Every structure is written in structure tokens, then in C-alpha cells.
mmCIF file of C-alpha atoms in Angstrom:
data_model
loop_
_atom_site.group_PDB
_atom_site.id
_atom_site.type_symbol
_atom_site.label_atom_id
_atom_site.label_comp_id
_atom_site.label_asym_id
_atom_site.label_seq_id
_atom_site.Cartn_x
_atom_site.Cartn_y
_atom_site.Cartn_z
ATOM 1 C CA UNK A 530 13.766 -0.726 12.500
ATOM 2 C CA UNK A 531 17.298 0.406 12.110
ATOM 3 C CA UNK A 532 20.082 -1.730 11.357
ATOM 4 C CA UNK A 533 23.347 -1.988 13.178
ATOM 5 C CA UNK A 534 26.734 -1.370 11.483
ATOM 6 C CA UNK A 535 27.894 -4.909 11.141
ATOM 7 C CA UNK A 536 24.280 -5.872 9.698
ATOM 8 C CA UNK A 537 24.910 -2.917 7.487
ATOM 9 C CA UNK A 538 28.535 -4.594 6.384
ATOM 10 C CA UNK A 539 27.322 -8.148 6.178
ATOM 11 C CA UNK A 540 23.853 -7.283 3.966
ATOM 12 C CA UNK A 541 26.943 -5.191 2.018
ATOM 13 C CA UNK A 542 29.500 -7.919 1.425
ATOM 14 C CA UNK A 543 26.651 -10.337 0.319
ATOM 15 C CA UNK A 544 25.427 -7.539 -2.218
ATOM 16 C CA UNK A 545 28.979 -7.124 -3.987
ATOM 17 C CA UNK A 546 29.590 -10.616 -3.249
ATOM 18 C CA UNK A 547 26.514 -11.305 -5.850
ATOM 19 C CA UNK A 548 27.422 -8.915 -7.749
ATOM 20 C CA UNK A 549 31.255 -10.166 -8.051
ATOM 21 C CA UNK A 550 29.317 -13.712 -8.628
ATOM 22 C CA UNK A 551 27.015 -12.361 -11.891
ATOM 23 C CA UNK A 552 30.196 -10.672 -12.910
ATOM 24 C CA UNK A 553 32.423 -14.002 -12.952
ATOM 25 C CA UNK A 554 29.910 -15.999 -14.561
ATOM 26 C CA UNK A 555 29.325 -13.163 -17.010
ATOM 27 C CA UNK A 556 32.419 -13.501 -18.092
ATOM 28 C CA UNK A 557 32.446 -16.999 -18.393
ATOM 29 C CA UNK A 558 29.373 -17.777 -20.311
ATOM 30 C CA UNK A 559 30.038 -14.595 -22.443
ATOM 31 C CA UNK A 560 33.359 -16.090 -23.205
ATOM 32 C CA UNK A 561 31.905 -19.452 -24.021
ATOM 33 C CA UNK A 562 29.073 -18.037 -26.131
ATOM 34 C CA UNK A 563 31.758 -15.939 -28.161
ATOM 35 C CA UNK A 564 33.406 -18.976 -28.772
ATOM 36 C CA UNK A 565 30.551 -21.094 -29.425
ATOM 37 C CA UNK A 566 29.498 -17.800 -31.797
ATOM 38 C CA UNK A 567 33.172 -18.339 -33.595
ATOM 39 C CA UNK A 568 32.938 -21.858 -34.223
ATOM 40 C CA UNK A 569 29.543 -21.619 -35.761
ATOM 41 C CA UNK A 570 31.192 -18.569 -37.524
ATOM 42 C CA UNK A 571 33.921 -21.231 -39.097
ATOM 43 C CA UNK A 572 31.183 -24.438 -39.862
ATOM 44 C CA UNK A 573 29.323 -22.104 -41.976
ATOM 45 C CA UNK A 574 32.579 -20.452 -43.424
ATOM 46 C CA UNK A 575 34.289 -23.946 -44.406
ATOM 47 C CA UNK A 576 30.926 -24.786 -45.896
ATOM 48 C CA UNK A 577 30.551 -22.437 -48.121
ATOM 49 C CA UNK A 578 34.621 -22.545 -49.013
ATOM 50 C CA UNK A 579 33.541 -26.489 -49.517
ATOM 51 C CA UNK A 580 30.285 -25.162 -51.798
ATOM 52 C CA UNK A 581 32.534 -23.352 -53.656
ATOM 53 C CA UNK A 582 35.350 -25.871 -54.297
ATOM 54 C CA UNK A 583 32.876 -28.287 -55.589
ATOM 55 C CA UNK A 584 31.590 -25.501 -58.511
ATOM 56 C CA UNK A 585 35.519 -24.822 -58.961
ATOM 57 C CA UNK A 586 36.387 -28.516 -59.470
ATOM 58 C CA UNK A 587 33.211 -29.433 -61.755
ATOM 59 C CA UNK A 588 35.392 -27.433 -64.504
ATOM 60 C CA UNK A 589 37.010 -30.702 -65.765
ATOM 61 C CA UNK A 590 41.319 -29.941 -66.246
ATOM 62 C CA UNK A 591 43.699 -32.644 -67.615
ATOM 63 C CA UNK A 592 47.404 -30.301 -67.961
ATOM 64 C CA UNK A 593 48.131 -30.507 -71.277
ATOM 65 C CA UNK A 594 51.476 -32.966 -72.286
ATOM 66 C CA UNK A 595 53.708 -30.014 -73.640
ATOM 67 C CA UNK A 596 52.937 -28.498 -70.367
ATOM 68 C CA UNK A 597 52.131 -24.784 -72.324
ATOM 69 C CA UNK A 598 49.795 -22.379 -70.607
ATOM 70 C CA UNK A 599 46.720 -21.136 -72.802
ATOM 71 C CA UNK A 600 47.157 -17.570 -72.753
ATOM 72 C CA UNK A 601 43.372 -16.839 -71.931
ATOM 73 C CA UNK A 602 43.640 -19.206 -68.852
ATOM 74 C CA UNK A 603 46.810 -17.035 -67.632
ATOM 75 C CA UNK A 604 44.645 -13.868 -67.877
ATOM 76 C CA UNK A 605 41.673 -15.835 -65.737
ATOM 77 C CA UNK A 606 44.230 -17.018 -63.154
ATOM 78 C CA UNK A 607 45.960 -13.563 -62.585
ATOM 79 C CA UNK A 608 41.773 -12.035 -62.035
ATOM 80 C CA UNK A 609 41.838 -14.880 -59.028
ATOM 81 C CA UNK A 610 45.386 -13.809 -57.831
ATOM 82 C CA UNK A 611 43.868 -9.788 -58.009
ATOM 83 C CA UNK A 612 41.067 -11.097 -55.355
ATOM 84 C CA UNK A 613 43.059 -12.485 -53.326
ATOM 85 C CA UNK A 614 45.579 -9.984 -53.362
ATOM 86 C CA UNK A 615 43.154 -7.199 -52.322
ATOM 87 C CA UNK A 616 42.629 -9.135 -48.853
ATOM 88 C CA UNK A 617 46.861 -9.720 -48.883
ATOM 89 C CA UNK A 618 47.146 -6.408 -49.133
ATOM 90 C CA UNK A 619 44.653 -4.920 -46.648
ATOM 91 C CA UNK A 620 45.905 -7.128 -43.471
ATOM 92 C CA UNK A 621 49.729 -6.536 -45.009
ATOM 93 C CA UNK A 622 50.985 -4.272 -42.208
ATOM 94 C CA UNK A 623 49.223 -6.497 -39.347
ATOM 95 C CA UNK A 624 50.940 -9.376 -41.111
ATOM 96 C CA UNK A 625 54.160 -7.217 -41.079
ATOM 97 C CA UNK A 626 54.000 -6.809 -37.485
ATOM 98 C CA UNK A 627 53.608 -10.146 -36.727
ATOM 99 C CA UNK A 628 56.392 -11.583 -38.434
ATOM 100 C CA UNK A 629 58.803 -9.296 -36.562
ATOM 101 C CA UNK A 630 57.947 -10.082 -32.757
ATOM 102 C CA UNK A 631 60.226 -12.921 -31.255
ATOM 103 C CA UNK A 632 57.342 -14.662 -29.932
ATOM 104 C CA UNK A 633 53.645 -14.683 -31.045
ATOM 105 C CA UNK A 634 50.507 -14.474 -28.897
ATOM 106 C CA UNK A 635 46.947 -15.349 -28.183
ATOM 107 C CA UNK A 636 45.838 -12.586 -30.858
ATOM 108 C CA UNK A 637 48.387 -13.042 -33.337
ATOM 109 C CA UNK A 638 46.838 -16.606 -33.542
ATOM 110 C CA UNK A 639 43.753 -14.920 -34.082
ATOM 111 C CA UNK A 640 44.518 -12.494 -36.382
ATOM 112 C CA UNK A 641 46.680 -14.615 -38.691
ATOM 113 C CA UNK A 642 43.768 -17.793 -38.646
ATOM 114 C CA UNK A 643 41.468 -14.959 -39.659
ATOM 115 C CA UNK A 644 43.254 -13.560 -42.315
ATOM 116 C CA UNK A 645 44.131 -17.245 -43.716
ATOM 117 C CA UNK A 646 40.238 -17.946 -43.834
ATOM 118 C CA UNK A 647 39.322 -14.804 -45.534
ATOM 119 C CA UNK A 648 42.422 -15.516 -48.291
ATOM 120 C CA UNK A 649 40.994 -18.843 -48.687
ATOM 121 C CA UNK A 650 37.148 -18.075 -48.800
ATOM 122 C CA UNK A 651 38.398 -15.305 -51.361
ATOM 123 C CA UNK A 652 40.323 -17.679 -53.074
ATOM 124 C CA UNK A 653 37.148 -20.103 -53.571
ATOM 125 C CA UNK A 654 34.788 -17.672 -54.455
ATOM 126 C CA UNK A 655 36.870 -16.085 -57.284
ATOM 127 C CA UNK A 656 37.906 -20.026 -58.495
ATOM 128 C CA UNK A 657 34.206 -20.230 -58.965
ATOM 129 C CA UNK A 658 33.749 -17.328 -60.670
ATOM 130 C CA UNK A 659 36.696 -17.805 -62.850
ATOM 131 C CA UNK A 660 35.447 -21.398 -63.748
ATOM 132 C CA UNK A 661 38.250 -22.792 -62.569
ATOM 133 C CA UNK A 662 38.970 -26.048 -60.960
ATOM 134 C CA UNK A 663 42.342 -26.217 -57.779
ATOM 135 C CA UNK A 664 44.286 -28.468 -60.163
ATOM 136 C CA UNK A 665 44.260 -25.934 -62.615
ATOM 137 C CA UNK A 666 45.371 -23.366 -60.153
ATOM 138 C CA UNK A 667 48.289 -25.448 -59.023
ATOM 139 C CA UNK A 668 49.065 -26.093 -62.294
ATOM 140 C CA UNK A 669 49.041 -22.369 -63.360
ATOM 141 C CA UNK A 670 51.237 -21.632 -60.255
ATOM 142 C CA UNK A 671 53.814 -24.673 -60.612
ATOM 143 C CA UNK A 672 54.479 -23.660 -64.441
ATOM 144 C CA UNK A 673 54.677 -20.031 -63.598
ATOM 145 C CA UNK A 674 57.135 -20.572 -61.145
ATOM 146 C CA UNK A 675 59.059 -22.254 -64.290
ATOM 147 C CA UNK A 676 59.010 -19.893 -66.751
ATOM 148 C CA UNK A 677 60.010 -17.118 -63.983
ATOM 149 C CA UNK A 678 63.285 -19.046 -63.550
ATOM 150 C CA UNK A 679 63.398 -20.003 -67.123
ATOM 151 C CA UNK A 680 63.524 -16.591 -67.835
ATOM 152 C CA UNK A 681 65.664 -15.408 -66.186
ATOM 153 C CA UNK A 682 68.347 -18.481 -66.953
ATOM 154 C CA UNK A 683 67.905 -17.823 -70.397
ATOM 155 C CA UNK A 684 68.320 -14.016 -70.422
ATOM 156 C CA UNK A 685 71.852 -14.573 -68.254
ATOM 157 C CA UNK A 686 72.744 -17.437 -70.242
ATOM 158 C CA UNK A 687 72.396 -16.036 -73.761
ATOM 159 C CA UNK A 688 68.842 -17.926 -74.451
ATOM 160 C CA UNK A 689 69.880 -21.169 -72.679
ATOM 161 C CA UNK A 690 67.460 -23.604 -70.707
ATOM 162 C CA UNK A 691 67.760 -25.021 -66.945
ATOM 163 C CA UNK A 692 68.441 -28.229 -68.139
ATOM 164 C CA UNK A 693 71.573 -27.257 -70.455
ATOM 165 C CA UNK A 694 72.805 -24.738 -67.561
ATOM 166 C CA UNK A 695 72.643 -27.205 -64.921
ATOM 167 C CA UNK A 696 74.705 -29.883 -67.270
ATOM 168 C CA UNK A 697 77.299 -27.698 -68.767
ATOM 169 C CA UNK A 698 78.208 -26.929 -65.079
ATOM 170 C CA UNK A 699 79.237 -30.391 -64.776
ATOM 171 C CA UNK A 700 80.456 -30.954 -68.319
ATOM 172 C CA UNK A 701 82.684 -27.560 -67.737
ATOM 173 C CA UNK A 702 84.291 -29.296 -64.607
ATOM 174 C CA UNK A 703 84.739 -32.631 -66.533
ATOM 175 C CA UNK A 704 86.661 -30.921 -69.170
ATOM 176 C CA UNK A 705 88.702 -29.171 -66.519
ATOM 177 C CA UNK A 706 89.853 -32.199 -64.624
ATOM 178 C CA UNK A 707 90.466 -33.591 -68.282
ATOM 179 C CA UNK A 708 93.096 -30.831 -68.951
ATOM 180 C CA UNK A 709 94.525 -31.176 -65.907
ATOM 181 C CA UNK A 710 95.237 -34.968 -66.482
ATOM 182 C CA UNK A 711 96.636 -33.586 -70.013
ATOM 183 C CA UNK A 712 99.037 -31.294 -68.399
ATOM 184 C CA UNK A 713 100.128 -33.717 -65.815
ATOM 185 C CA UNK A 714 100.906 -36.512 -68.540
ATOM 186 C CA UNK A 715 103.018 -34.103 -70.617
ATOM 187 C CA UNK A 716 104.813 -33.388 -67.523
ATOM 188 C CA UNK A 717 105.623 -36.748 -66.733
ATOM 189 C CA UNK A 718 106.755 -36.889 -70.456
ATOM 190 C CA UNK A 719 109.196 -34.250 -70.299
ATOM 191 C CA UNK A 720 110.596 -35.185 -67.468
ATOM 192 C CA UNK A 721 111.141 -38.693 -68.433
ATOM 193 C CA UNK A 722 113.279 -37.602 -71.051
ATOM 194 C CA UNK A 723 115.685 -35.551 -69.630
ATOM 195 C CA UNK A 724 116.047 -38.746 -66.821
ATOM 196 C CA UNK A 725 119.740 -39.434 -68.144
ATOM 197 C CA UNK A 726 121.479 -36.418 -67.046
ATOM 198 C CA UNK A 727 120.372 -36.933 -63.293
ATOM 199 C CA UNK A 728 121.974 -38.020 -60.707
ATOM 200 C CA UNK A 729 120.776 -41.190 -58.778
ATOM 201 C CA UNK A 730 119.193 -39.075 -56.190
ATOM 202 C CA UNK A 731 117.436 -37.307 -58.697
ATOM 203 C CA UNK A 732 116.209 -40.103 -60.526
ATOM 204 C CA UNK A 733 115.047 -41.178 -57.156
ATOM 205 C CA UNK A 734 112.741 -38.131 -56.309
ATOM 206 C CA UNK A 735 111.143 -38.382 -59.643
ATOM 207 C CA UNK A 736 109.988 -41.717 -58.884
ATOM 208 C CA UNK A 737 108.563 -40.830 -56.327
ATOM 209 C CA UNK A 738 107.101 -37.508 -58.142
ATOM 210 C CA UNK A 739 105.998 -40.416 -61.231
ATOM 211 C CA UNK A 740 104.189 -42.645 -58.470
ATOM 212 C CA UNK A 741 102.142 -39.635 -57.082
ATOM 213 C CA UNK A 742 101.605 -37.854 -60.287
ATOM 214 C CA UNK A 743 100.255 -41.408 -61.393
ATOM 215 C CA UNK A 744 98.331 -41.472 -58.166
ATOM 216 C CA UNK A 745 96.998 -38.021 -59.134
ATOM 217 C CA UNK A 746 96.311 -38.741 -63.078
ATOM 218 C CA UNK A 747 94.488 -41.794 -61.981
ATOM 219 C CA UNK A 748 91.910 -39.686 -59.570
ATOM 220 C CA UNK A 749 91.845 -36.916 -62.209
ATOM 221 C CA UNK A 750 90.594 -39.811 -64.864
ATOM 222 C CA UNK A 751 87.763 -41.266 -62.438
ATOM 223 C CA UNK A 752 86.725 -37.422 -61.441
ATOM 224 C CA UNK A 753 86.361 -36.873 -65.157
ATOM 225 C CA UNK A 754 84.376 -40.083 -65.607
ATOM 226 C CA UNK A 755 82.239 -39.284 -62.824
ATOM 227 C CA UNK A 756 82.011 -35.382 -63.310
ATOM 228 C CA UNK A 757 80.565 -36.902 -67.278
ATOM 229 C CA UNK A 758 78.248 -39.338 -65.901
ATOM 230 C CA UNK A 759 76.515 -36.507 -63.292
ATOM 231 C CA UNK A 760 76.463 -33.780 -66.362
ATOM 232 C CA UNK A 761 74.462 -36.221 -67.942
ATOM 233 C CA UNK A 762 72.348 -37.229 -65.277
ATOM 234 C CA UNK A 763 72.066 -33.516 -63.917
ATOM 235 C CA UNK A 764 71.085 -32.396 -67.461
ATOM 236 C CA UNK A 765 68.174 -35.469 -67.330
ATOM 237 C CA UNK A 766 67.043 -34.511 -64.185
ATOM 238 C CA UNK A 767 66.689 -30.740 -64.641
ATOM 239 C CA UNK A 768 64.589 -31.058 -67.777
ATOM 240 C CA UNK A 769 61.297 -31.276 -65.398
ATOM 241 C CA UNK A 770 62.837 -27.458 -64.405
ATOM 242 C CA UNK A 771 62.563 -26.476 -67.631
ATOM 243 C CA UNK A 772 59.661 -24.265 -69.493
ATOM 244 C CA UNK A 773 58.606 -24.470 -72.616
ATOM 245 C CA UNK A 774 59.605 -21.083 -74.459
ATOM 246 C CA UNK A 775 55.937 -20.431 -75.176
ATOM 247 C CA UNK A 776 55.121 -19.966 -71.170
ATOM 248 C CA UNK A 777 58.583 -18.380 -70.884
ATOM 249 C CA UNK A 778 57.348 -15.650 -73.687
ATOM 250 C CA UNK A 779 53.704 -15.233 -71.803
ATOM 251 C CA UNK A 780 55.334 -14.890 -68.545
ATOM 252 C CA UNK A 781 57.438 -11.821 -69.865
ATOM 253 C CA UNK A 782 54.297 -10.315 -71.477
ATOM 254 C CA UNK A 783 52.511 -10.333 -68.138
ATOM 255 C CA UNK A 784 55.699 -10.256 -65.721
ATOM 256 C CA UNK A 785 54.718 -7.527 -64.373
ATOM 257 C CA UNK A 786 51.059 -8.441 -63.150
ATOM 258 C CA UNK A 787 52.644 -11.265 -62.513
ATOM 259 C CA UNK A 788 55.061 -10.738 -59.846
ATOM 260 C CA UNK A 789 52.826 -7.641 -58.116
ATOM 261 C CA UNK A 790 50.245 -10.877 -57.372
ATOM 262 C CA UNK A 791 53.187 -13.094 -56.392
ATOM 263 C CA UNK A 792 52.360 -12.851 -52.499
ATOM 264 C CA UNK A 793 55.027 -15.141 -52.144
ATOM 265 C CA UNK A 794 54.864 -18.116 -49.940
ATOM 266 C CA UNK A 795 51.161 -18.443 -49.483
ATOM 267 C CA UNK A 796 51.996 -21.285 -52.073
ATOM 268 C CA UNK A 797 53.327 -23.249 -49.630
ATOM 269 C CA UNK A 798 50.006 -22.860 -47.869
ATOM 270 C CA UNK A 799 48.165 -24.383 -50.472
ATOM 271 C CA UNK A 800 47.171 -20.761 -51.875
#
């Protein structure tokens, strides 16, 4: 039995209209089980980052009072910083590339949450190894930091710390407003003794110079009391910056190891 041309189009539309219909909820439940595949993906990945942790942080750490790195410790941390570096380095350009566009997307999200998780499964798994707890790593990394900037304060200050840098900045300023106060007092001196000779106008505009040089000597003298108390207090304050010289001399045997792992600002990611 023959069919007639609309049959032919109706029997046709249904057709691609199932087919359009297996094709939609392909996509959907494809899409769904790619997610559902991802998050399963991350469970298991945080667990074992968690498994890991916990065989990290068994290693018992107390930092040490003088705050000095052990020198084997130093050579353990910069095998954990080689690790991670080796993933750093492989999604480098991608990470690159991302940092220049004005405005990220959809798989710039993806791509950066990936290459977090691998730096911190890496991270884990080489903690482990290393026997190696995370407050040991911070550690490592805080006083690190220290000695970088210790050493190079001391090499442009002639072997000086953080601490004395940061107060003789002050105490340098104290001393100048201190000079100034000098000068200004002499001034006032001379002119008070060459007062007879003037005229009464005269002896009228250096009042009137006397009461704001007074003004001024007055202002110098609190400046200088203040600019003393803040050297002081600056000096106190920066001592926490400062390194003891035995991390300062390790950092500048392995400076070089150290700053090719550097990576910086994954610190502030907890890395």
C-alpha cells in the first residue's frame, strides 16, 4: 500500500523528531553523568589528599625556640617543593594564559581547579614521603621567606638585621629634627644679641620671627620625642622579621634551589 506525500512528511517529522528527542536527552544525561563522574573523581581525590595528610601530620613538629632551620630538613623540604614544581611547571603556559584575559570563563574555572588539585594531591603525597608533617612545611616556608629578606638587608646594609634597619630609619629622622631644633636655637641666639642696634620696627619683626621660631622649636622637640619613641617601638616590632644568621647562611647555600622552587604566591593558597 503506498503512502501519500504528507503521510510520507508526517511519519518523517516524527522520525527526526525522536531522533532530535534521544539527542537532547543524550546530552543531558551525558552531561549529568560527566558530572556525577567528576564529583566522584574529587571524593576519592580529597580522600586520598586527607589519607595522606594524616601520614604527613603523624611526624610530630614543635618549631624549635631560636627559630633555626636543621639543614637536613631544608634539603627534605626543597625534594617536596621539586614535586610540586614539576606539575607548576607543566600547566605554566595554560596558567600564563589565563592570567592575561580580562575576564575568565567556564574552562578557565576548570582548568585552574584542576591544576590546584593536582598541586595539592602532589603536595600530600611528597609530605608523606618526605615524613613531613603541614606545620613543618609552613614553618619551613615562613622562615625562608625571612632569611630571603634577611639576606638581602644585610648584604645592602653592611651585615645589618631588619630589626636595626627598620629602627635606625626612625632614629636617623629623630636626630635630624634634633639638629634642626639646634640650628634654630643658635639662630634665635644670634639674633638676640645683635637686638640693640635695631630699630623698633625691627625689633618688632623679630618678635614675631622669636614667637614662630619658638612655635617651630617646640614641634621640632615633640617630633624628636615621638620620632625616638617609634625607633624604639619599630626596632621591637621588627625583631619577629628578623632571621637568625644561621638560616640566613643556609638560605645563601641553597638560594639558588631555592628561589627556582619559589612558585611564588601559591603560599597564599596554603601551598
Amino acid at each position: 500500500m503506498s503512502m501519500s506525500t504528507g503521510t510520507k512528511v508526517l511519519i518523517g517529522c516524527g522520525i527526526a523528531f525522536v531522533v532530535g528527542g534521544l539527542a537532547v536527552a543524550a546530552a543531558v544525561f551525558g552531561g549529568l553523568f560527566w558530572i556525577k563522574g567528576k564529583a566522584d573523581q574529587f571524593t576519592g581525590n580529597e580522600k586520598r589528599i586527607e589519607e595522606l595528610k594524616r601520614k604527613a601530620n603523624a611526624v610530630p613538629f614543635t618549631p624549635p625556640a631560636d627559630r633555626v632551620i636543621q639543614e637536613d630538613r631544608l634539603v627534605k623540604f626543597l625534594g617536596v617543593r621539586k614535586r610540586m614544581f614539576t606539575v607548576y611547571e607543566k600547566h605554566k603556559d595554560e596558567l600564563d594564559a589565563m592570567s592575561k584575559k580580562k575576564q575568565a570563563d567556564f574552562s578557565d574555572l576548570t582548568t585552574g581547579v584542576g591544576v590546584f588539585n593536582e598541586l595539592r594531591s602532589t603536595q600530600a603525597e611528597a609530605l608523606a614521603d618526605a615524613g613531613m608533617s603541614e606545620a613543618e612545611y609552613a614553618f619551613l616556608v615562613q622562615e625562608i621567606y625571612k632569611s630571603m629578606m634577611g639576606s638581602a638587608v644585610a648584604q645592602e646594609s653592611g651585615g645589618k638585621s631588619v630589626s636595626q634597619v627598620a629602627g635606625e630609619t626612625y632614629e636617623t629622622a629623630a636626630e635630624s629634627a634634633a639638629k634642626a631644633r639646634q640650628a634654630a636655637e643658635q639662630a634665635d641666639a644670634q639674633a638676640q644679641k645683635g637686638e640693640g642696634n635695631l630699630t623698633p620696627e625691627q625689633r618688632k619683626m623679630l618678635a614675631d620671627s622669636r614667637d614662630a621660631s619658638k612655635k617651630m622649636m617646640e614641634e621640632l622637640q615633640k617630633n624628636t620625642g615621638d620620632l625616638q619613641k617609634q625607633a624604639a617601638a619599630m626596632r621591637e616590632n621588627a625583631k619577629a622579621l628578623d632571621a637568625p644568621p644561621q638560616n640566613i647562611a643556609l638560605f645563601r647555600k641553597y638560594e639558588t634551589e631555592i628561589r627556582k622552587y619559589a612558585m611564588g604566591g601559591l603560599e597564599w593558597m596554603g601551598l
